[in-house]
Coordinates of C-alpha atoms in Angstrom, one line a residue:
M570 CA 112.6 -37.4 -3.1
M571 CA 112.1 -33.8 -3.8
I572 CA 110.9 -33.1 -0.3
L573 CA 114.2 -34.6 0.9
S574 CA 116.2 -32.4 -1.4
G575 CA 117.7 -35.3 -3.3
D576 CA 119.4 -36.7 -0.2
P577 CA 117.3 -39.6 1.1
P578 CA 118.7 -41.8 3.8
R579 CA 121.6 -43.8 2.4
S580 CA 120.8 -47.2 4.0
R581 CA 117.7 -49.3 4.6
A582 CA 118.4 -49.4 8.3
L583 CA 118.6 -45.7 8.6
S584 CA 115.4 -45.3 6.6
I585 CA 113.5 -47.7 8.9
V586 CA 114.7 -46.0 12.1
L587 CA 113.7 -42.6 10.8
V588 CA 110.3 -43.8 9.6
I589 CA 109.6 -45.4 13.0
I590 CA 110.7 -42.2 14.9
I591 CA 108.6 -39.9 12.7
A592 CA 105.6 -42.2 12.7
I593 CA 105.6 -42.5 16.5
L594 CA 106.0 -38.7 16.9
A595 CA 103.1 -38.1 14.5
M596 CA 100.8 -40.4 16.5
T597 CA 102.0 -39.6 20.0
P598 CA 98.8 -37.7 21.1
F599 CA 96.7 -40.8 20.2
L600 CA 99.1 -43.6 21.2
F601 CA 100.4 -42.0 24.4
P602 CA 97.9 -39.5 25.6
G603 CA 99.6 -38.8 28.9
A604 CA 101.2 -35.5 29.7
K605 CA 104.7 -36.9 30.1
A606 CA 104.7 -38.6 26.8
M607 CA 103.5 -35.5 25.0
N608 CA 106.2 -33.4 26.8
V609 CA 108.9 -35.9 25.7
A610 CA 107.7 -36.0 22.1
T611 CA 107.6 -32.2 21.9
K612 CA 111.1 -31.9 23.3
I613 CA 112.3 -34.4 20.7
C614 CA 110.8 -32.3 17.9
I615 CA 112.2 -29.0 19.2
F616 CA 115.7 -30.3 19.9
A617 CA 115.8 -32.2 16.6
A618 CA 115.5 -28.8 14.8
L619 CA 117.8 -27.1 17.3
V620 CA 120.5 -29.8 16.9
A621 CA 120.2 -29.8 13.2
S622 CA 120.7 -26.0 13.1
Y623 CA 123.8 -26.4 15.3
D624 CA 125.1 -29.2 13.1
L625 CA 125.0 -26.7 10.2
L626 CA 127.8 -24.9 12.0
L627 CA 129.7 -27.7 13.7
G628 CA 129.2 -30.5 11.2
Y629 CA 129.2 -28.6 7.9
T630 CA 131.6 -25.6 8.6
G631 CA 133.7 -26.9 11.5
S632 CA 132.8 -23.8 13.5
V633 CA 132.3 -24.3 17.3
S634 CA 129.9 -21.8 18.7
F635 CA 128.7 -21.5 22.3
A636 CA 126.1 -18.8 21.5
H637 CA 123.5 -21.1 20.1
T638 CA 121.4 -21.2 23.3
M639 CA 121.5 -17.4 23.2
F640 CA 119.6 -17.4 19.9
Y641 CA 117.3 -20.1 21.3
G642 CA 116.6 -17.8 24.3
I643 CA 116.0 -14.8 22.1
G644 CA 113.2 -16.6 20.4
S645 CA 111.7 -17.8 23.7
Y646 CA 111.9 -14.4 25.4
A647 CA 110.5 -12.6 22.3
I648 CA 107.3 -14.7 22.4
A649 CA 107.1 -14.6 26.2
I650 CA 107.5 -10.8 26.5
A651 CA 105.1 -10.1 23.7
L652 CA 102.3 -12.3 25.1
Y653 CA 103.0 -11.1 28.6
S654 CA 102.8 -7.5 27.6
M655 CA 100.1 -7.5 24.9
G656 CA 97.9 -10.3 26.2
P657 CA 97.0 -13.7 24.7
S658 CA 96.4 -12.7 21.1
W659 CA 97.7 -13.6 17.7
A660 CA 98.9 -10.0 17.2
A661 CA 101.2 -10.6 20.2
V662 CA 102.5 -13.8 18.7
A663 CA 103.1 -12.0 15.4
T664 CA 104.9 -9.2 17.2
G665 CA 107.2 -11.7 19.0
V666 CA 108.1 -13.3 15.8
A667 CA 108.6 -10.0 14.0
V668 CA 111.0 -8.8 16.8
G669 CA 112.7 -12.0 17.8
L670 CA 113.8 -13.4 14.4
P671 CA 115.4 -10.2 13.0
L672 CA 117.1 -9.6 16.4
A673 CA 118.6 -13.1 16.3
I674 CA 119.8 -12.6 12.7
L675 CA 121.3 -9.2 13.4
L676 CA 123.2 -10.6 16.5
A677 CA 124.4 -13.6 14.5
L678 CA 125.5 -11.2 11.7
A679 CA 127.5 -9.0 14.1
I680 CA 129.1 -12.0 15.8
G681 CA 130.0 -13.5 12.4
L682 CA 131.5 -10.4 10.8
F683 CA 133.6 -9.6 13.8
S684 CA 134.8 -13.1 14.8
L685 CA 134.7 -15.4 11.8
R686 CA 137.8 -13.7 10.3
V687 CA 140.0 -15.1 13.1
E688 CA 140.9 -18.7 14.0
A689 CA 138.2 -21.1 15.1
I690 CA 139.3 -21.1 18.8
F691 CA 138.8 -17.3 19.0
F692 CA 135.3 -17.6 17.5
A693 CA 134.4 -20.2 20.1
M694 CA 135.7 -17.9 22.9
I695 CA 133.9 -14.9 21.6
T696 CA 130.6 -16.7 21.3
L697 CA 131.0 -18.1 24.8
A698 CA 131.6 -14.5 26.2
V699 CA 128.6 -13.1 24.3
A700 CA 126.3 -15.9 25.5
S701 CA 127.4 -15.5 29.1
A702 CA 126.9 -11.7 28.9
F703 CA 123.4 -12.3 27.4
L704 CA 122.5 -14.7 30.2
V705 CA 123.6 -12.2 32.9
L706 CA 121.6 -9.4 31.1
A707 CA 118.5 -11.5 30.9
S708 CA 118.8 -12.3 34.6
Q709 CA 119.3 -8.6 35.6
L710 CA 116.6 -6.9 33.5
S711 CA 113.8 -8.1 35.7
W712 CA 111.4 -5.4 34.5
L713 CA 111.6 -6.8 31.0
T714 CA 112.5 -10.5 31.3
G715 CA 111.2 -11.3 34.8
G716 CA 114.8 -11.9 36.0
E717 CA 115.5 -15.4 37.5
D718 CA 111.8 -16.1 37.7
G719 CA 111.2 -15.6 33.9
R720 CA 107.9 -14.8 32.3
S721 CA 104.8 -16.8 32.3
F722 CA 102.0 -16.0 29.9
Q723 CA 98.7 -17.3 28.4
L724 CA 98.3 -18.5 24.9
P725 CA 95.6 -17.5 22.4
E726 CA 92.3 -19.2 23.0
L727 CA 92.7 -21.6 20.1
L728 CA 95.9 -23.1 21.6
R729 CA 94.7 -23.5 25.2
P730 CA 94.2 -27.0 26.7
G731 CA 90.6 -26.2 27.6
T732 CA 89.6 -25.5 23.9
K733 CA 88.0 -28.6 22.4
L734 CA 88.1 -28.7 18.6
I735 CA 86.9 -32.3 18.2
S736 CA 84.8 -34.0 20.9
K737 CA 85.7 -37.5 22.0
D738 CA 82.1 -38.6 21.5
A739 CA 82.2 -37.7 17.8
F740 CA 85.3 -39.6 16.5
G741 CA 86.5 -41.6 19.5
F742 CA 89.4 -39.2 20.3
E743 CA 89.6 -35.6 21.5
L744 CA 91.4 -32.8 19.7
N745 CA 92.0 -29.9 22.0
G746 CA 94.2 -26.8 22.0
R747 CA 97.1 -28.7 23.6
V748 CA 97.1 -31.3 20.9
L749 CA 96.9 -28.6 18.2
T750 CA 99.9 -26.9 19.8
Y751 CA 101.8 -30.1 19.6
Y752 CA 101.0 -30.5 15.9
V753 CA 102.0 -26.9 15.2
I754 CA 105.4 -27.7 16.8
F755 CA 105.7 -31.0 15.0
A756 CA 105.0 -29.4 11.6
G757 CA 107.2 -26.3 12.3
C758 CA 110.2 -28.4 13.4
G759 CA 109.7 -30.8 10.4
A760 CA 109.6 -27.8 8.0
M761 CA 112.8 -26.4 9.5
I762 CA 114.6 -29.7 9.3
L763 CA 113.6 -30.1 5.6
A764 CA 114.7 -26.5 4.9
L765 CA 118.2 -27.3 6.5
L766 CA 118.4 -30.4 4.4
R767 CA 117.8 -28.3 1.3
V768 CA 120.5 -25.9 2.4
V769 CA 123.2 -28.5 3.0
N770 CA 122.5 -30.1 -0.4
S771 CA 122.6 -26.8 -2.3
P772 CA 125.7 -25.3 -3.9
F773 CA 126.0 -23.1 -0.9
G774 CA 126.1 -26.2 1.4
R775 CA 128.8 -27.8 -0.8
V776 CA 130.9 -24.6 -0.4
L777 CA 130.5 -24.9 3.4
Q778 CA 131.8 -28.4 3.3
A779 CA 134.8 -27.2 1.2
I780 CA 135.5 -24.5 3.8
R781 CA 135.4 -27.2 6.5
E782 CA 137.9 -29.4 4.7
N783 CA 140.3 -26.7 3.7
R784 CA 139.5 -23.0 4.2
F785 CA 142.7 -21.8 2.5
R786 CA 142.0 -23.8 -0.6
A787 CA 138.4 -22.6 -0.7
E788 CA 139.7 -19.0 -0.6
A789 CA 142.2 -19.7 -3.3
L790 CA 139.3 -20.9 -5.5
G791 CA 137.6 -17.6 -5.1
F792 CA 135.0 -18.3 -2.5
R793 CA 134.3 -15.6 0.1
T794 CA 134.6 -17.8 3.1
V795 CA 133.7 -15.1 5.7
F796 CA 130.5 -14.4 3.8
H797 CA 129.6 -18.1 3.6
L798 CA 130.4 -18.7 7.3
T799 CA 128.5 -15.6 8.4
Y800 CA 125.5 -16.6 6.3
A801 CA 125.5 -20.1 7.8
N802 CA 125.7 -18.5 11.3
C803 CA 122.6 -16.4 10.5
L804 CA 120.7 -19.4 9.2
A805 CA 121.5 -21.4 12.2
A806 CA 120.5 -18.5 14.5
L807 CA 117.2 -18.2 12.6
V808 CA 116.3 -21.8 13.1
A809 CA 117.4 -21.8 16.8
A810 CA 115.3 -18.7 17.5
S811 CA 112.3 -20.3 15.8
A812 CA 112.8 -23.5 17.9
G813 CA 112.9 -21.3 21.0
M814 CA 109.6 -19.7 20.1
L815 CA 108.0 -23.1 19.7
N816 CA 109.4 -24.2 23.1
A817 CA 108.0 -21.1 24.8
L818 CA 104.6 -21.7 23.2
W819 CA 104.6 -25.3 24.6
L820 CA 105.8 -24.4 28.1
R821 CA 103.9 -21.1 28.3
Y822 CA 107.0 -19.8 30.0
A823 CA 110.5 -18.5 29.2
G824 CA 113.3 -18.3 31.8
P825 CA 117.0 -18.6 32.1
D826 CA 116.9 -22.3 33.1
T827 CA 114.7 -23.3 30.2
S828 CA 116.1 -21.0 27.5
L829 CA 119.6 -19.8 28.2
S830 CA 121.3 -22.3 30.5
F831 CA 124.7 -23.5 29.5
S832 CA 123.5 -27.1 30.2
I833 CA 121.3 -26.8 27.2
M834 CA 124.4 -26.1 25.1
L835 CA 126.1 -29.2 26.5
D836 CA 123.0 -31.3 25.7
I837 CA 123.1 -30.0 22.1
L838 CA 126.7 -31.0 21.7
L839 CA 126.0 -34.5 23.1
M840 CA 123.1 -35.0 20.7
V841 CA 125.2 -33.9 17.7
V842 CA 128.0 -36.3 18.6
I843 CA 125.5 -39.2 19.3
G844 CA 123.7 -38.7 16.0
G845 CA 126.8 -37.9 14.0
M846 CA 128.3 -34.7 12.8
G847 CA 127.7 -33.5 9.3
T848 CA 124.3 -35.1 8.8
I849 CA 120.8 -33.6 9.4
Y850 CA 119.3 -37.1 9.9
G851 CA 121.7 -37.5 12.8
A852 CA 120.0 -34.6 14.6
I853 CA 116.7 -36.5 14.7
I854 CA 118.3 -39.7 16.0
G855 CA 120.6 -38.0 18.4
A856 CA 117.8 -36.0 19.9
T857 CA 115.5 -39.0 20.2
I858 CA 118.1 -41.2 21.9
F859 CA 119.3 -38.5 24.4
I860 CA 115.9 -37.2 25.4
L861 CA 114.4 -40.7 25.9
A862 CA 117.4 -41.6 28.0
Q863 CA 117.1 -38.4 30.0
N864 CA 113.4 -39.0 30.8
Y865 CA 113.1 -42.7 31.1
L866 CA 116.5 -44.0 32.1
Q867 CA 115.8 -43.3 35.8
T868 CA 112.6 -45.3 35.7
L869 CA 114.2 -48.2 34.0
M870 CA 117.1 -48.2 36.4
G871 CA 114.7 -48.1 39.3
A872 CA 112.9 -51.2 38.0
A873 CA 116.2 -53.0 37.4
S874 CA 117.5 -52.1 40.9
N875 CA 114.3 -53.4 42.5
A876 CA 114.5 -56.6 40.5
A877 CA 118.2 -57.1 41.4
A878 CA 117.3 -56.6 45.1
E879 CA 114.5 -59.1 45.0
A880 CA 116.8 -61.6 43.3
G881 CA 119.3 -61.2 46.2
L882 CA 122.2 -59.9 44.1
P883 CA 124.7 -58.1 46.3
V884 CA 126.1 -55.2 44.2
L885 CA 123.7 -54.5 41.3
P886 CA 120.9 -52.8 43.4
G887 CA 123.4 -50.1 44.4
L888 CA 124.9 -49.7 41.0
L889 CA 121.5 -49.5 39.3
H890 CA 120.0 -47.0 41.8
P891 CA 118.0 -44.3 40.0
D892 CA 120.2 -41.6 41.6
R893 CA 123.1 -42.9 39.5
W894 CA 121.3 -42.4 36.1
L895 CA 123.6 -39.5 35.1
L896 CA 126.7 -41.8 35.6
W897 CA 125.2 -44.5 33.4
L898 CA 124.2 -41.9 30.8
G899 CA 127.8 -40.7 30.7
L900 CA 129.0 -44.3 30.3
L901 CA 126.5 -44.9 27.5
F902 CA 127.7 -41.7 25.8
I903 CA 131.4 -42.8 26.1
A904 CA 130.5 -46.3 24.7
S905 CA 128.6 -44.7 21.8
V906 CA 131.5 -42.5 20.9
Y907 CA 133.9 -45.5 21.1
F908 CA 131.8 -47.9 19.1
F909 CA 130.3 -45.3 16.8
P910 CA 132.9 -42.7 16.2
T911 CA 130.9 -41.3 13.3
G912 CA 127.7 -41.3 15.3
V913 CA 124.7 -43.5 15.0
V914 CA 123.9 -42.4 11.5
G915 CA 127.4 -43.2 10.4
R916 CA 127.0 -46.7 11.8
L917 CA 123.6 -47.2 10.1
R918 CA 125.0 -46.0 6.8
S919 CA 127.6 -48.7 6.9
A920 CA 125.0 -51.4 7.7
R921 CA 124.3 -52.2 4.1
P922 CA 123.5 -55.7 2.9
K923 CA 126.3 -57.5 1.1
I924 CA 125.8 -58.1 -2.6
P925 CA 126.7 -61.6 -3.5

């Protein structure tokens, strides 16, 4: 239990679900070798870490920030600009990391010191303004960021799809640079989630929860609430920037739509609510449910619509048309909030066997 920081899943159902998700993600390159399955699994890993970092703010401190995608974009652009300017080398990757992570922390520190002293609504408005300004800046500085087109780049040779590390003739499966990149992302996101799990179960994490419940009482007990909130904001920004770097390495591209779009922020909020606020495990489950629905719900609806049409049903083919997938996703989200007000993890925690 040390690797889980003394906070294992609190129900058998939750443990089983998490084990199944992690096992499938670990074996995806061999179970589902197609490009789409790999892309979906990679997105689940990246967004699980990104959502967990945002839940550190929303779920554990009660702070609503709209600047999280800005830190995510800083990480993406740092790697992209470094590899684009310096060429596909490990020195460029190291430069992107050395520039992107401190920049994200410094911006989070500045935002926290200037805005976390005020009411929560003002903090949300300030972060929204800063994130919007950063998006406009990234779109205008075309000489640096590529503008609306973004930056495409090449990876170091070891991570390129054409690099074969293990031949299929030797062991029955092929390990190339693309698969290696996937496992780098899988391991990196897993390490970040475990680190966040350690943070929330530390004395520092307990203080954050105390601030969330009653900030004035926490201040009366002698805790420096602005320091703790700013420190949490910096930690969340650090993880978000790291997730952005991993996303850029996988896509070999960084642009406004993939790194800074406000729709990404809305997706993060939905994943936090679906999984459950105030739980790191909820980030894994929320990201898995949302991204699977986002990528496969259209296909399932298309098959259901065709089956209903062949059966001669009058209304269902139109209702289940693939173009209406977003409507059904919204209805599923509303239903999940209604039936699981504490998120999926909250529901699974309550699903304990009765003791006779």
